[in-house]
Short mmCIF file of C-alpha atoms in Angstrom, two decimals:
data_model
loop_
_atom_site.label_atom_id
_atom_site.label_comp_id
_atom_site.label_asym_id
_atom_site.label_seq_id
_atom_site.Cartn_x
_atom_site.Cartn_y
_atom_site.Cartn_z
CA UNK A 1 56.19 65.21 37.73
CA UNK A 2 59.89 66.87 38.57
CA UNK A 3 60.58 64.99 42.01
CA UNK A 4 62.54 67.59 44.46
CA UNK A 5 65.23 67.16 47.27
CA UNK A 6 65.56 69.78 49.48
CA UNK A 7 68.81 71.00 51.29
CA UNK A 8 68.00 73.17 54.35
CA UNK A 9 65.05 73.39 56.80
CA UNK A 10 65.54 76.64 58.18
CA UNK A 11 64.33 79.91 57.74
CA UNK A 12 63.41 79.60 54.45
CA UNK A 13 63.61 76.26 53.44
CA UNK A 14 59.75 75.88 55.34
CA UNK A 15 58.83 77.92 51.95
CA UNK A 16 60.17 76.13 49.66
CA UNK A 17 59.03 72.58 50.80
CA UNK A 18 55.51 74.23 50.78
CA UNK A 19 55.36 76.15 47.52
CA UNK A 20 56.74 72.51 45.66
CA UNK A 21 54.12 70.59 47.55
CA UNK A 22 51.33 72.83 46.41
CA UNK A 23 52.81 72.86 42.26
CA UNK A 24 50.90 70.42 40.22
CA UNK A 25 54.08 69.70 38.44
CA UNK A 26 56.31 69.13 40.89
CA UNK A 27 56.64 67.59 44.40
CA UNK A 28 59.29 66.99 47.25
CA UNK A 29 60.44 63.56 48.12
CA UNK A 30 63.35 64.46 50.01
CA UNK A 31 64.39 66.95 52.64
CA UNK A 32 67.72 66.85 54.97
CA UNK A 33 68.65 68.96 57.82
CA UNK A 34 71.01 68.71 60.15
CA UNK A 35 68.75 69.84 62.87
CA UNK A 36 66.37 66.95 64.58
CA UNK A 37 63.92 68.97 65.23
CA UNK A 38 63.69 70.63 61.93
CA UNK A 39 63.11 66.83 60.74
CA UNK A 40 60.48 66.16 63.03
CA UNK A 41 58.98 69.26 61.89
CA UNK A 42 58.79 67.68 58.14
CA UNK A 43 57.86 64.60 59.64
CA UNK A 44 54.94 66.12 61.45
CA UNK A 45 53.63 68.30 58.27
CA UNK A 46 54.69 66.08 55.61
CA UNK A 47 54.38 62.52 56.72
CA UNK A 48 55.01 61.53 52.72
CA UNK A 49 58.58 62.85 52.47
CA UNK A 50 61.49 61.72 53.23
CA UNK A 51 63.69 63.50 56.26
CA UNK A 52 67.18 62.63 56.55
CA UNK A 53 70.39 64.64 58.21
CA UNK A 54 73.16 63.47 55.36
CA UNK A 55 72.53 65.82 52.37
CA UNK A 56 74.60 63.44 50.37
CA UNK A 57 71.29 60.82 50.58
CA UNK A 58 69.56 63.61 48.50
CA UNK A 59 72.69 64.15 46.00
CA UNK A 60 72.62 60.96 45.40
CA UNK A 61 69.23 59.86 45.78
CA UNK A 62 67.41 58.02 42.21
CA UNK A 63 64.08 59.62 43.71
CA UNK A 64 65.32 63.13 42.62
CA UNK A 65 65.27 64.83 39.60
CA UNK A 66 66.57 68.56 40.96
CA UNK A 67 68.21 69.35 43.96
CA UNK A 68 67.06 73.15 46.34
CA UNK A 69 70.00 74.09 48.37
CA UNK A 70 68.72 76.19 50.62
CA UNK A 71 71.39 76.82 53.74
CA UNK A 72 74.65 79.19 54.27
CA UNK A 73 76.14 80.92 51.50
CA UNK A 74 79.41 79.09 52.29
CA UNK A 75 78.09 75.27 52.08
CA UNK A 76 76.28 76.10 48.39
CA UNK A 77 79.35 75.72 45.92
CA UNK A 78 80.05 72.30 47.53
CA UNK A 79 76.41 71.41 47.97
CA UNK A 80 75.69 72.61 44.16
CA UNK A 81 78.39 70.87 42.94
CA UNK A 82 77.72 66.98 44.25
CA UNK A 83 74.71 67.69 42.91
CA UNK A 84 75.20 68.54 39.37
CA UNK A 85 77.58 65.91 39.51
CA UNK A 86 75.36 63.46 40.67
CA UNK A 87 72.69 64.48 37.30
CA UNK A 88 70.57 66.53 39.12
CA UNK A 89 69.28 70.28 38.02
CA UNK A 90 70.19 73.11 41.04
CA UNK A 91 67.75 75.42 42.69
CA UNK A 92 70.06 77.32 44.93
CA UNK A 93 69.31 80.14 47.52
CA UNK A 94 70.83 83.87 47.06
CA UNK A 95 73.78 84.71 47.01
CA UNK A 96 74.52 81.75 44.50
CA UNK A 97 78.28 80.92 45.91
CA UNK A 98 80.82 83.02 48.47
CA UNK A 99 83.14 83.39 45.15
CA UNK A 100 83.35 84.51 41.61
CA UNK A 101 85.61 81.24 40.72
CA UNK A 102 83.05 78.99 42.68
CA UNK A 103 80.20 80.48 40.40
CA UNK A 104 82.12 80.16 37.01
CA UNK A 105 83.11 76.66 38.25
CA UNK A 106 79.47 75.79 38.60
CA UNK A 107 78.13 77.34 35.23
CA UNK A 108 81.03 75.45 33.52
CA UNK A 109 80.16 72.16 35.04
CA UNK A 110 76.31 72.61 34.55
CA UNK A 111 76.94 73.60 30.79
CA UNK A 112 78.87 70.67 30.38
CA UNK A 113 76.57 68.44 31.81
CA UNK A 114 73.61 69.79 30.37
CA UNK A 115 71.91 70.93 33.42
CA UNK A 116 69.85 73.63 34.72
CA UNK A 117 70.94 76.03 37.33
CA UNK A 118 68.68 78.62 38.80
CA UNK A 119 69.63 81.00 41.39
CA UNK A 120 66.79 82.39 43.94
CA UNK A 121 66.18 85.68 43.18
CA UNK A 122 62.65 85.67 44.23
CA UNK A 123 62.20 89.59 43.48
CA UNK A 124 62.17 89.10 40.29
CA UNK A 125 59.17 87.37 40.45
CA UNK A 126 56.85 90.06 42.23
CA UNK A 127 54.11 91.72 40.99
CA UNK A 128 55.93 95.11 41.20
CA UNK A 129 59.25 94.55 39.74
CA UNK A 130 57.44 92.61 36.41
CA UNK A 131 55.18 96.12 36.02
CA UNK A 132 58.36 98.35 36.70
CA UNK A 133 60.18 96.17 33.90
CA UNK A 134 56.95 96.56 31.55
CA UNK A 135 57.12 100.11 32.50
CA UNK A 136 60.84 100.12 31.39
CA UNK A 137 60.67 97.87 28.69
CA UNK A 138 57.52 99.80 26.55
CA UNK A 139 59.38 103.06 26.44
CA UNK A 140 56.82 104.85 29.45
CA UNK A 141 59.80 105.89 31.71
CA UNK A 142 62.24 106.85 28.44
CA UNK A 143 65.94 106.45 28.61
CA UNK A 144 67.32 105.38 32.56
CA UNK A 145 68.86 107.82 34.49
CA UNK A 146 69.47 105.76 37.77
CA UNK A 147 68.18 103.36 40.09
CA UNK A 148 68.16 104.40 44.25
CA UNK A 149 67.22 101.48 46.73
CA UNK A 150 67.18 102.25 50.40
CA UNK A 151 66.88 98.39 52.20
CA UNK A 152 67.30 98.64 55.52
CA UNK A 153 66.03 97.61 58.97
CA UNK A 154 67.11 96.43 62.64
CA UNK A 155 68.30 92.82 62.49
CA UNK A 156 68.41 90.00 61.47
CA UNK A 157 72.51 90.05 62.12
CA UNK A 158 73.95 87.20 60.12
CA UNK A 159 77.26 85.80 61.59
CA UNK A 160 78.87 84.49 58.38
CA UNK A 161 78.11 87.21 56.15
CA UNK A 162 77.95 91.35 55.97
CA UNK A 163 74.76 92.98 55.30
CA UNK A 164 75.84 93.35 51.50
CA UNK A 165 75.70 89.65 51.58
CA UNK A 166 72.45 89.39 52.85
CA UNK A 167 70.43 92.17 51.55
CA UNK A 168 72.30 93.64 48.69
CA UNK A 169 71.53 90.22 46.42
CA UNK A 170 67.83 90.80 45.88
CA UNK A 171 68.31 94.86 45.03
CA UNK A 172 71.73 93.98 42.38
CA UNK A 173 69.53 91.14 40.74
CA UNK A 174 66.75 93.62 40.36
CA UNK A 175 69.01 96.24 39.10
CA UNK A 176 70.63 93.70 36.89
CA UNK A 177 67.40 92.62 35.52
CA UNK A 178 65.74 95.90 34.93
CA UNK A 179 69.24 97.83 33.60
CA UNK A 180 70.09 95.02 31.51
CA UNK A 181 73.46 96.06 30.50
CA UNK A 182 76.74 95.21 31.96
CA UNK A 183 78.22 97.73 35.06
CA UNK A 184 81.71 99.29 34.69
CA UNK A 185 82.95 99.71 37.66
CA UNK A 186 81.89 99.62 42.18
CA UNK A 187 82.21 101.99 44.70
CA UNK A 188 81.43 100.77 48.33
CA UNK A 189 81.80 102.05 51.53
CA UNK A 190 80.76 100.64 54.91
CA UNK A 191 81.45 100.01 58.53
CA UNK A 192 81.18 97.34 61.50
CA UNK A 193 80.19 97.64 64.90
CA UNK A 194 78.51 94.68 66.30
CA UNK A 195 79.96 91.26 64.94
CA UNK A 196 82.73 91.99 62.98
CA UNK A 197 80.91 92.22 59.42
CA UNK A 198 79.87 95.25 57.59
CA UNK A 199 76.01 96.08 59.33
CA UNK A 200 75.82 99.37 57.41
CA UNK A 201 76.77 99.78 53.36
CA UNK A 202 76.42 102.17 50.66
CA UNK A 203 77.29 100.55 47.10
CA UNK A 204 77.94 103.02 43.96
CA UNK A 205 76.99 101.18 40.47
CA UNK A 206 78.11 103.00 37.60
CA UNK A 207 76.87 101.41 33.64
CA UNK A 208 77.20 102.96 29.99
CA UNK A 209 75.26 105.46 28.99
CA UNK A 210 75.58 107.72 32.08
CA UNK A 211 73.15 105.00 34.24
CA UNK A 212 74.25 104.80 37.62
CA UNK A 213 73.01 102.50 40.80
CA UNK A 214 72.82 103.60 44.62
CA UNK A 215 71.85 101.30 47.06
CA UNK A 216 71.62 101.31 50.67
CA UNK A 217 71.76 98.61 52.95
CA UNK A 218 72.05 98.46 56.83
CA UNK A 219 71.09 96.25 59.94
CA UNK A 220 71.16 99.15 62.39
CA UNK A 221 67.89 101.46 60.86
CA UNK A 222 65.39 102.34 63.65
CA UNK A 223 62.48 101.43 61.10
CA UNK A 224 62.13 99.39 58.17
CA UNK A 225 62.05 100.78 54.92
CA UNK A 226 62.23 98.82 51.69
CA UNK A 227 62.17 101.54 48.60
CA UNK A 228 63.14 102.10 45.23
CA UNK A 229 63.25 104.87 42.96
CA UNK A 230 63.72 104.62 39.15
CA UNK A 231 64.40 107.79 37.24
CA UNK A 232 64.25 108.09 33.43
CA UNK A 233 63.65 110.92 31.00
CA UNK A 234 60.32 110.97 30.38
CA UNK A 235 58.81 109.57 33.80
CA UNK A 236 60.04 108.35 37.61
CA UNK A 237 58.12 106.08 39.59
CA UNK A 238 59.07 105.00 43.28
CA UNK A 239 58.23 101.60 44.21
CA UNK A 240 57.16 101.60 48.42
CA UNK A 241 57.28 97.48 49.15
CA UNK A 242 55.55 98.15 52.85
CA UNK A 243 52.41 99.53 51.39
CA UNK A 244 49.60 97.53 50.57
CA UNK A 245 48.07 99.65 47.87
CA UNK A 246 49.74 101.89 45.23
CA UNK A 247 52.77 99.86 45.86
CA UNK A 248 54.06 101.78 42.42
CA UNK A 249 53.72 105.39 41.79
CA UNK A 250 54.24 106.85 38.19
CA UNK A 251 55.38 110.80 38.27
CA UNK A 252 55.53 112.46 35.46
CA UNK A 253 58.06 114.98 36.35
CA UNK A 254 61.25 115.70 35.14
CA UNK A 255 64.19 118.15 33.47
CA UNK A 256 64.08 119.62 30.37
CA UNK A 257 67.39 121.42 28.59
CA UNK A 258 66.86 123.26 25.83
CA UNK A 259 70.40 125.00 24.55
CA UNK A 260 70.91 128.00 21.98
CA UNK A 261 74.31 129.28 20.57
CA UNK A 262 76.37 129.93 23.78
CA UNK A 263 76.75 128.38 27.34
CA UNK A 264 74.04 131.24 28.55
CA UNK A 265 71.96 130.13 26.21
CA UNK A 266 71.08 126.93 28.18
CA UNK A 267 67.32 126.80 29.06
CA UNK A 268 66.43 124.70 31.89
CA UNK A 269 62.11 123.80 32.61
CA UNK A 270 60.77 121.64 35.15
CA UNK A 271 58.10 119.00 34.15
CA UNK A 272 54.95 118.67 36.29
CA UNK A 273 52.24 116.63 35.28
CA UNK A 274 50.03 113.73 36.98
CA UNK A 275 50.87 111.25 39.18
CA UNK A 276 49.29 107.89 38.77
CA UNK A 277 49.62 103.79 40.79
CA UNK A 278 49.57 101.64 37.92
CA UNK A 279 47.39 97.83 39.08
CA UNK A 280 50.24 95.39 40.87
CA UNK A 281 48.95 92.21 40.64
CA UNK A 282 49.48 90.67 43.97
CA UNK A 283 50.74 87.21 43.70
CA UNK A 284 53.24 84.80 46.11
CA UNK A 285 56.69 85.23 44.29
CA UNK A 286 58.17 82.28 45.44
CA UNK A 287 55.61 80.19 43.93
CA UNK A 288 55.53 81.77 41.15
CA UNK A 289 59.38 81.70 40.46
CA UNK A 290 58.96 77.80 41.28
CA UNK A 291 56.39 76.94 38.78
CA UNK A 292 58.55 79.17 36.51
CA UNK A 293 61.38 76.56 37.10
CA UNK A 294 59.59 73.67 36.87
CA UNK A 295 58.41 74.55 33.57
CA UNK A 296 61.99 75.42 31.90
CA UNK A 297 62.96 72.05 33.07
CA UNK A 298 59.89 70.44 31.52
CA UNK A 299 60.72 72.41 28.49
CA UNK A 300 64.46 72.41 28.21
CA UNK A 301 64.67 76.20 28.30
CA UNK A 302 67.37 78.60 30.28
CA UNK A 303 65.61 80.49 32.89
CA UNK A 304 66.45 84.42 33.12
CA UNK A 305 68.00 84.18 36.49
CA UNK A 306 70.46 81.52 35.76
CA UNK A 307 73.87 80.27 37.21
CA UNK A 308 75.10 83.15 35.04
CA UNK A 309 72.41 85.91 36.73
CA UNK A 310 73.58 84.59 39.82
CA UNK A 311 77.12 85.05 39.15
CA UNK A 312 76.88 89.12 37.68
CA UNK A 313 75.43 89.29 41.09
CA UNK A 314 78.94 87.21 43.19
CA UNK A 315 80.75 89.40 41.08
CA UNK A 316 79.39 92.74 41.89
CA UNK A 317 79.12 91.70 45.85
CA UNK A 318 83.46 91.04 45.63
CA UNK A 319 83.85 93.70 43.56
CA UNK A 320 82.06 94.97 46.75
CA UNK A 321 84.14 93.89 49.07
CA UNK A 322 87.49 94.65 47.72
CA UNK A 323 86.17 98.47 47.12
CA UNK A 324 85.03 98.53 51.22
CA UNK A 325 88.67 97.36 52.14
CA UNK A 326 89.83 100.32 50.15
CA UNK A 327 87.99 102.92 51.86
CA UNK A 328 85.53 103.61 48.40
CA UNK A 329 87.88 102.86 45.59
CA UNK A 330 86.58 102.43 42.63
CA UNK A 331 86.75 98.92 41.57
CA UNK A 332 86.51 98.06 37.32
CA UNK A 333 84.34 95.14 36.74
#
């Protein structure tokens, strides 16, 4: 049984605490917020676990095994960091620090220790993006041509970080999972006009092999739309996350150049053929990326979405950054 304290009783930390509860292998014996009445909320559902405000109790605490830091963006390098140094593994939520250096700090010091970091990246874990990489992975779609995500919706404004912060995480570790190769280079643009951090964002990827990313982000949409498109050279498929059926659609269409001797020789014919939704199995992500961690710490293995996942993604989010400050220059990772 891995014994869990958890950092943060907020939003999301409610999930968390549940999901662990319900795992056969694991369970929660700790939880601290600074908030009373988040505590007496614990106290109330969980009468078994232990609620305290000083997240240093659960750092240091002998009745934890792994630590979930699940609050601000800004408190999870130091949070992450007493931990690891205190023995215990690191669940922490997306993005995985505010920095690049903060992130390679925290690989180095969990490699040296010999413990497990995995970021929250509970996408990756869905139904739909496990058949889209299936998809990719058994040659249906053929070679990549891009990847186009459109996230976007009114609210929830975050004070301490831009939308790119907030919503561009779970579309770059998706892209970074399903591309699998390392970008070149950022282009970002976006604007403020409410609280002083970017609310709308356009971010550019650009990879080998002619791949590029476009994804779309913004706090100010009329409606909410969460969408993805995945082109290759055999097949595209969009992937609609608001439906409840046919969540993935497979076209076959596409583009086919045939060329002869000469430039006018160049014979373009457009590819029709049958649409079909391939079966998403409909599962709770966040359990299942849970039970996924549990078991790589029973077994000693490296999850996939790893301190080093996490920072590709920190990386790619100030490579971000530095491209919005300069109006849409290109930035080299």
């Amino acid at each position: 049984m891995i014994r869990f304290g958890v950092i943060g009783y907020g939003y999301w930390g409610p999930n968390i605490v549940r999901n662990l509860h319900g795992l056969d292998s694991t369970r929660v014996t700790m939880v601290s917020d600074k908030n009373a009445a988040a505590l007496a909320r614990v106290r109330k559902s969980y009468p078994d676990i232990q609620a305290v405000t000083d997240p240093m109790e659960v750092v240091r605490s002998s009745n934890v095994d792994a630590v979930a830091v699940i609050t601000p963006v800004w408190t999870h390098y130091e949070l992450a960091k007493a931990a690891l140094e205190h023995g215990k593994h690191v669940f922490v939520e997306k993005p995985f620090t505010s920095s690049t250096a903060q992130a390679e700090e925290l690989v180095e010091l969990a490699a040296r220790k010999k413990l497990m970091i995995m970021v929250d990246h509970t996408f990756l874990f869905t139904g739909a993006v496990k058949k889209i990489n299936e998809l990719i992975e058994s040659g249906v779609l053929g070679d990549l041509y891009y990847y186009d995500s459109l996230r976007v919706n009114l609210g929830l404004f975050q004070h301490d970080v831009s939308v790119i912060w907030d919503l561009a995480p779970h579309d770059l570790s998706i892209m970074d999972y399903l591309i699998k190769r390392e970008p070149e280079a950022i282009v970002a643009t976006g604007e403020k006009h409410l609280n002083g951090v970017e609310d709308v964002a356009y971010l550019t990827v650009y990879f080998p092999d002619s791949i590029i990313a476009h994804i779309n982000v913004n706090w100010l949409s009329p409606v909410k739309m969460r969408m993805t498109m995945v082109g290759g050279q055999k097949k595209m498929l969009v992937w609609n996350d608001l439906v409840a059926d046919e969540k993935i659609r497979v076209y076959d269409k596409g583009v086919d150049i045939t060329s002869g001797e000469g430039l006018r020789d160049i014979l373009v014919s457009y590819r029709t053929g049958d649409m079909w939704a391939p079966q998403v199995p409909q599962v709770e992500a966040l359990r299942v990326e849970l039970d996924y961690f549990a078991k790589c710490l029973r077994e000693g293995k490296t999850p996939f979405n790893d301190g080093h996942a996490g920072l590709r993604i920190v990386r790619m989010l100030e490579a971000a950054d530095r491209s919005i400050q300069k109006r849409g220059e290109l930035v080299r990772l």
